XYZ file of C-alpha atoms in Angstrom:
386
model
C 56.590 11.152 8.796
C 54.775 10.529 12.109
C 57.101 9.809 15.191
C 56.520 5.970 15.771
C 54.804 7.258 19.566
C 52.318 9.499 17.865
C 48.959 8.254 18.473
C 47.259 7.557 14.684
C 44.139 8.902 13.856
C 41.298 6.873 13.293
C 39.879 7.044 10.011
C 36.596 9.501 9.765
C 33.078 8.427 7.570
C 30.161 10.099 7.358
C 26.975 8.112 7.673
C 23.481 9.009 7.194
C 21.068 7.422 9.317
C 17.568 7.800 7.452
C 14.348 6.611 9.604
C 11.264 7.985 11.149
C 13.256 9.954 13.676
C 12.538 13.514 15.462
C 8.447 12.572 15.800
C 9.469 11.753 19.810
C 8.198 8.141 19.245
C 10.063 6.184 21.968
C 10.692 3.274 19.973
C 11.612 4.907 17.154
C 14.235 7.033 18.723
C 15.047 3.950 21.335
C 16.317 2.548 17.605
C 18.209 5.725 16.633
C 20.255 5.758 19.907
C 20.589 2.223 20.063
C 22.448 2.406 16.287
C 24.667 5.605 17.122
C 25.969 3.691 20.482
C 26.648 0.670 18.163
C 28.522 2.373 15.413
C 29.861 4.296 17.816
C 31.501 1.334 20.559
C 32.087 -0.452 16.548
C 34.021 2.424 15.002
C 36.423 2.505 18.385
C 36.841 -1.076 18.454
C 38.075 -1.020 14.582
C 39.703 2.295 14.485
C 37.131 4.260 12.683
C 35.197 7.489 13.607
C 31.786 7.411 12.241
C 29.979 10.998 11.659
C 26.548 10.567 11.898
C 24.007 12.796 10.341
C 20.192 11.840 10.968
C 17.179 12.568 8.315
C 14.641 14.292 11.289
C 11.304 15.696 11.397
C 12.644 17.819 13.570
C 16.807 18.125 13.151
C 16.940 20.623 15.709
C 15.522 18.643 18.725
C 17.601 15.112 17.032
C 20.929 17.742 17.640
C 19.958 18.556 20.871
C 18.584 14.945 21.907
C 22.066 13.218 20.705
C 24.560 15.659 19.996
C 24.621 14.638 15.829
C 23.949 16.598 13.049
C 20.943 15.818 11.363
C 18.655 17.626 8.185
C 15.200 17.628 7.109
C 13.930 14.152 5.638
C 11.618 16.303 3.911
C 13.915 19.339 2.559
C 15.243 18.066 -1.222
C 18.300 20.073 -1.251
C 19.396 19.500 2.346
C 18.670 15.876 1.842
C 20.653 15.877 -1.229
C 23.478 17.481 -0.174
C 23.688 15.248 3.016
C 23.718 11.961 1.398
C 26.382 13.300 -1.661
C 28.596 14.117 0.971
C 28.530 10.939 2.986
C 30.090 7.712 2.508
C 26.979 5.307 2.905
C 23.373 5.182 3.769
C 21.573 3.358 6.861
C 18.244 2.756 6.205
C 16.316 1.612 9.337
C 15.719 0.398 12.143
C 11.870 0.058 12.101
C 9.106 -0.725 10.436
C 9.802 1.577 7.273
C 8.937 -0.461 4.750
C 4.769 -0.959 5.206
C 1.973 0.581 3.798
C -0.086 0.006 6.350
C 0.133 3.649 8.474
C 0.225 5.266 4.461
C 0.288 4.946 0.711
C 3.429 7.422 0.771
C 6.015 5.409 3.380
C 7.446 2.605 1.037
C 7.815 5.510 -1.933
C 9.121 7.789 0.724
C 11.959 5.300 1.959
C 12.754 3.339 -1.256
C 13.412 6.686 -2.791
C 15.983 7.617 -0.189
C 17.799 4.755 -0.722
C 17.568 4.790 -4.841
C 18.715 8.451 -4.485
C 21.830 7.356 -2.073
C 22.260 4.362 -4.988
C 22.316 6.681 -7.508
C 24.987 9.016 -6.263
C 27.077 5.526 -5.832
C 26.992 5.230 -1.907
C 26.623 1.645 -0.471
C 23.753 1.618 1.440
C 22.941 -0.985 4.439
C 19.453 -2.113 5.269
C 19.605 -1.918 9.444
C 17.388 -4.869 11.079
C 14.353 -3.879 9.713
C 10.698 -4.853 10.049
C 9.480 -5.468 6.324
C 5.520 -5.584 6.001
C 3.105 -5.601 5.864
C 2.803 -4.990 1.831
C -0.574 -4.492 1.128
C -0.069 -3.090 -2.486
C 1.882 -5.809 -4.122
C 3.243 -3.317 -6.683
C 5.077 -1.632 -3.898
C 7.033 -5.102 -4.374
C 9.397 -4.220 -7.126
C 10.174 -0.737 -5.973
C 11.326 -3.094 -2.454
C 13.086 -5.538 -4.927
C 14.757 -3.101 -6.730
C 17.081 -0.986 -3.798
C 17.201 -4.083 -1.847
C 19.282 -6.027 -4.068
C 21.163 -2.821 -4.857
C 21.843 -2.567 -1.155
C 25.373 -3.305 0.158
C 23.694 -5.089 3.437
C 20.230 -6.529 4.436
C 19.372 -6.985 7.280
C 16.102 -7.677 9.092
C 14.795 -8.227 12.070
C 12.421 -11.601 11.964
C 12.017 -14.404 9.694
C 8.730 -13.402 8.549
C 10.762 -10.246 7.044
C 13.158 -12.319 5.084
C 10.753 -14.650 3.747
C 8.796 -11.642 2.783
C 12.013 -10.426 0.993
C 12.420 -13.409 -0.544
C 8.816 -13.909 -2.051
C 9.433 -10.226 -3.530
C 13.112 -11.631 -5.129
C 15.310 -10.724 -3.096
C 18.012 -13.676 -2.768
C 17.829 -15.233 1.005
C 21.876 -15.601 0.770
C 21.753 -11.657 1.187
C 19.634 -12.068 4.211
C 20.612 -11.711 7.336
C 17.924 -11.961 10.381
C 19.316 -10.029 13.434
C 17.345 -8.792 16.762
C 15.935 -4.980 16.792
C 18.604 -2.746 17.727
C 16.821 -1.600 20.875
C 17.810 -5.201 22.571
C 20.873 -3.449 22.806
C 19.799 -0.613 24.098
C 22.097 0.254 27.864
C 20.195 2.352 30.914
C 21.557 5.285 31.063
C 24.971 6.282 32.134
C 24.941 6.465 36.482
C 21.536 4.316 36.664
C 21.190 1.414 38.452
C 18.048 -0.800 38.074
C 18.149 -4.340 39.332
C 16.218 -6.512 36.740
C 12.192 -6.678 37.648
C 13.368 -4.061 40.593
C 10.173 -2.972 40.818
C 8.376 -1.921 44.114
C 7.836 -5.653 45.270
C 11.267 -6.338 45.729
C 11.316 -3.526 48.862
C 7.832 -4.871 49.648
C 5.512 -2.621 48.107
C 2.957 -3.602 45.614
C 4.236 -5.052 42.225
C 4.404 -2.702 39.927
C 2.951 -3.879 36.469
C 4.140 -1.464 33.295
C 1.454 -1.112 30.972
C 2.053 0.171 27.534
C -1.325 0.657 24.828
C -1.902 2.559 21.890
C -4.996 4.065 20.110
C -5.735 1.041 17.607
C -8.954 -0.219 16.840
C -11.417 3.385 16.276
C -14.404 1.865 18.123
C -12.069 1.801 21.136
C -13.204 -1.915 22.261
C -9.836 -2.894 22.289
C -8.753 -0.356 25.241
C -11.822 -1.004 26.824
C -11.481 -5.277 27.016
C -7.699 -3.657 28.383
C -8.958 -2.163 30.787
C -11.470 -4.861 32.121
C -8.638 -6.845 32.218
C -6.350 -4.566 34.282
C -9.065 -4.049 36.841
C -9.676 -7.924 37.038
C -6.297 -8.040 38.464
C -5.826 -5.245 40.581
C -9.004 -6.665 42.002
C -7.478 -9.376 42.921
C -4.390 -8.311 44.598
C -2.556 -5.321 45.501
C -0.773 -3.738 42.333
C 0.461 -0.447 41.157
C -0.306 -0.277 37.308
C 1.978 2.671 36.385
C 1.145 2.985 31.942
C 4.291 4.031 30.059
C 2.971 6.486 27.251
C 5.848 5.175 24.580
C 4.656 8.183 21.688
C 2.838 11.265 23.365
C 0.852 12.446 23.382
C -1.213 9.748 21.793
C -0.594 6.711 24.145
C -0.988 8.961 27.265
C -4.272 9.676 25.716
C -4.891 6.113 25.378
C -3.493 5.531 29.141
C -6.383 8.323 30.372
C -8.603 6.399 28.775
C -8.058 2.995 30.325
C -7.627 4.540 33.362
C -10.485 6.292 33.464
C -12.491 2.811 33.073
C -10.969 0.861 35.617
C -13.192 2.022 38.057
C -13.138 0.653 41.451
C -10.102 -0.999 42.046
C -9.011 -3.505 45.174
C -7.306 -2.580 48.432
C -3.635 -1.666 47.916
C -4.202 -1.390 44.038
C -3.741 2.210 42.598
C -3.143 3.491 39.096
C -0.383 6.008 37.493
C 0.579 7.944 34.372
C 4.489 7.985 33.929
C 5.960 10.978 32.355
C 9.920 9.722 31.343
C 10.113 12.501 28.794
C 11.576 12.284 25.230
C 15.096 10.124 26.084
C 14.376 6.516 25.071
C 16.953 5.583 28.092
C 14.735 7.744 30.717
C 11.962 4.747 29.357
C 14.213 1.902 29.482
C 14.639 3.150 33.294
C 11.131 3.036 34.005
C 10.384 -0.316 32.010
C 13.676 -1.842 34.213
C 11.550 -0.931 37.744
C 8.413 -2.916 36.858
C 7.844 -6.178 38.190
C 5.740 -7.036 34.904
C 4.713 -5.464 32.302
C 1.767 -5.791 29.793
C 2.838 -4.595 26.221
C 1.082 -3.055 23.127
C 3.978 -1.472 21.834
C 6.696 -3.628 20.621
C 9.369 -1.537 21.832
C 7.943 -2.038 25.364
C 8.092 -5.408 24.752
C 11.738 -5.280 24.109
C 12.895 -3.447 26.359
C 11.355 -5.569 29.274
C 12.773 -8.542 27.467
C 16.243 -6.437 27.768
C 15.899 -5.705 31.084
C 14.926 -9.044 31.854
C 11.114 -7.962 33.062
C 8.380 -10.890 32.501
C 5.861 -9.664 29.621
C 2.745 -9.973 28.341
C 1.897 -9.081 24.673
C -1.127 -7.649 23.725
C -0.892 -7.632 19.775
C -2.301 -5.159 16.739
C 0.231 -6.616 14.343
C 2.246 -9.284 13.261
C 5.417 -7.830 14.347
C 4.382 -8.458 17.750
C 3.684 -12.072 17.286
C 7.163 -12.535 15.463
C 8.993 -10.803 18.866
C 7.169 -12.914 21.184
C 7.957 -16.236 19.003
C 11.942 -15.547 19.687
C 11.168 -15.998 23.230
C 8.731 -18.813 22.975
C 6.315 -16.630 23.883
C 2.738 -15.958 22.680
C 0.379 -12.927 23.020
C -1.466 -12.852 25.744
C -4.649 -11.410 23.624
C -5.306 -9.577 20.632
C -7.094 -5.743 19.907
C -10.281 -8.157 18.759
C -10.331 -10.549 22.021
C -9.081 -10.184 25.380
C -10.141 -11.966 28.267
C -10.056 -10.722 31.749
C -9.877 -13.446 33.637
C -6.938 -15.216 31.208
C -5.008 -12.307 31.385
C -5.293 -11.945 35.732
C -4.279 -15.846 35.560
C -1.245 -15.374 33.541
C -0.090 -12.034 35.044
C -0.271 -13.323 38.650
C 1.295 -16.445 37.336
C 4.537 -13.750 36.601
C 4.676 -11.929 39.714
C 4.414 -14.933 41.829
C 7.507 -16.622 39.152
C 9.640 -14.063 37.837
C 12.816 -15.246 39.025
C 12.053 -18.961 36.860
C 10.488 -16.474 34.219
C 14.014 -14.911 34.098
C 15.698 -18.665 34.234
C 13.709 -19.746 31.420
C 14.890 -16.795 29.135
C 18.039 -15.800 29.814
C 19.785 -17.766 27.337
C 17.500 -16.663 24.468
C 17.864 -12.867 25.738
C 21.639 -12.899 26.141
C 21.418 -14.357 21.872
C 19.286 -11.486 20.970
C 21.278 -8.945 22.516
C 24.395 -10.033 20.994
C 23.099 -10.838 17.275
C 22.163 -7.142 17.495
C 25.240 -5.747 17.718
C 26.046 -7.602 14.235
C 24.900 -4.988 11.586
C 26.920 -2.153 12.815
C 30.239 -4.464 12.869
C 29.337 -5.411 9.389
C 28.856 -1.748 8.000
C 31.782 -0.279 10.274
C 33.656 -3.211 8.620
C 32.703 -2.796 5.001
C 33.484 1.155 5.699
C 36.757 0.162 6.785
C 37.445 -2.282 3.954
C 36.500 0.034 1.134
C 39.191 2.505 2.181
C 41.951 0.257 1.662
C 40.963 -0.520 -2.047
């Protein structure tokens, strides 16, 4: 027997994190270190130790990025023996279940968790982005490990309801924030919120985050136009934040390569943060504004408290914005230049009341997203007292 001053152990459970992780997409792996720190500061604050291992592209650089083990996602037998040797299954964050980047990612995912179902592990569905389902017989694979699921949770309305058209009962639906509003700067970093250059009297800086979308281009172009409108207008340092290299620093050449001639003061720069999501929250945190594409850019500035503009390609955008009474600014199929100078000036000159007017939805957001790991460290901890 234990001497009553011995410290106790906490329990140990393995959990197997399965998303599109090791493909250095920023916001991808902003959501994979944004769930280990949750399950992590979760597991201390209810006595359990929770052993991650991540399905990777690339398991070496996960290991080396955040100090877990992590397999193949596309090995069988590694994949196999990871998730019969764990005690649950995360599915998520993200937007994993979609078939709009490929006819093989809902198959790919649902099969994951039917596999983890299969062997008997509870799997938990992290705050994820459902849709779009363009092949509505894709719906009853969804259906199917959904309701089979231990937890669901996603991470807008428009997700659930989508659930819920597909079956899924809205009672086992629960509508949290994306992980990454969760998301701290990294350990010894200070960044006051919109700290950019204007507050030690330089020119603002305004983040700009874009992605290849539409093939013709036009949408990067009408960008562009509209980022030269306002540098035009006043002095501004647009420093682009390439969020998944190296195609959005391809797409950041490209606008900047058409802004042409820009106004006195006004210059243009191509961040390099490297792979660590937190290096990116850093550089988001020291804009003044920022103009988003990317919906992770979008949350982080909303984390960091930095006024935003959306630019939106999909609905996921749109459904961000909404939870901060916010609307895009313009789309990839109309953007005008003038609009957009208006607006953005309209942010530099008012961030402190832009900050005012959100703090009370950001501060929700940030702590509804700390909900699905205290539900599955929870559940962990339940099951091993039955």
């Amino acid at each position: 027997m234990a001497n009553s001053g011995e410290a106790v152990s906490p329990m140990r459970r393995k959990i197997v994190i399965s998303g599109y992780y090791g493909f250095r997409n920023s916001g991808d792996e902003a959501v994979l270190k944004s769930i280990l720190l949750a399950l992590r500061a979760e597991g201390e604050a209810q006595g359990v130790e929770i052993d991650p291992v991540v399905l990777s592209g690339d398991p070496a650089w996960t290991t080396q990025m955040y100090g877990v083990k992590a397999v193949h996602r596309m090995k069988p037998l590694e994949l196999m023996k990871a998730i019969a040797g764990c005690d649950g299954l995360i599915s998520g964050g993200g937007s994993l279940l979609q078939d709009v980047t490929g006819g093989k990612t809902i198959p790919y995912y649902t099969g994951i968790i039917k596999l983890a179902q299969l062997l008997r592990k509870p799997v938990f569905i992290y705050a994820q982005g459902i849709g779009p389902v363009l092949n509505r017989r894709m719906d009853g694979f969804i259906r199917h490990v959904m309701t089979r699921s231990a937890y669901v949770s996603v991470r807008d309305d428009e997700s659930a309801a989508l659930l819920s058209r597909m079956g899924v009962p809205q009672d086992r639906i629960d509508v949290v924030p994306d992980p990454v509003m969760g998301l701290p700067l990294p350990q010894g970093s200070q960044a006051a919120a919109g700290g950019g250059s204007a507050a030690a009297g330089g020119a603002p800086v305004v983040g700009v985050s874009l992605r290849h979308w539409r093939k013709d281009g036009a949408d990067l172009a009408r960008a562009a136009e509209a980022l030269a409108e306002l540098a035009r207008r006043r002095p501004v340092r647009l420093r682009f934040l390439p969020f998944h290299t190296p195609a959005d620093a391809d797409a950041s050449r490209q606008v900047m390569e058409r802004l042409g001639t820009l106004g006195a003061g006004s210059s243009a720069e191509l961040a390099a943060p490297g792979d660590d999501p937190q290096a990116m929250l850093l550089e988001v945190s020291r804009c003044d504004m920022l103009l988003g594409m990317r919906l992770h850019a979008l949350i982080y500035a909303a984390g960091r408290r930095v006024p935003m503009l959306g630019l939106s390609y999909d609905p996921k955008i749109d459904q961000f914005l909404a939870r901060l009474g916010e609307r895009p600014i313009a789309t990839t199929e109309a953007m005008d230049a003038a609009a957009f100078a208006d607006a953005a000036e309209r942010l530099l000159d008012g961030g402190d009341g832009w900050r005012a007017d959100k703090s009370a939805a950001i501060d929700k957001l940030q702590q509804e997203a700390r909900k699905p790991a205290q539900h599955i460290v929870q559940y962990l901890r339940q099951e091993t007292k039955r």
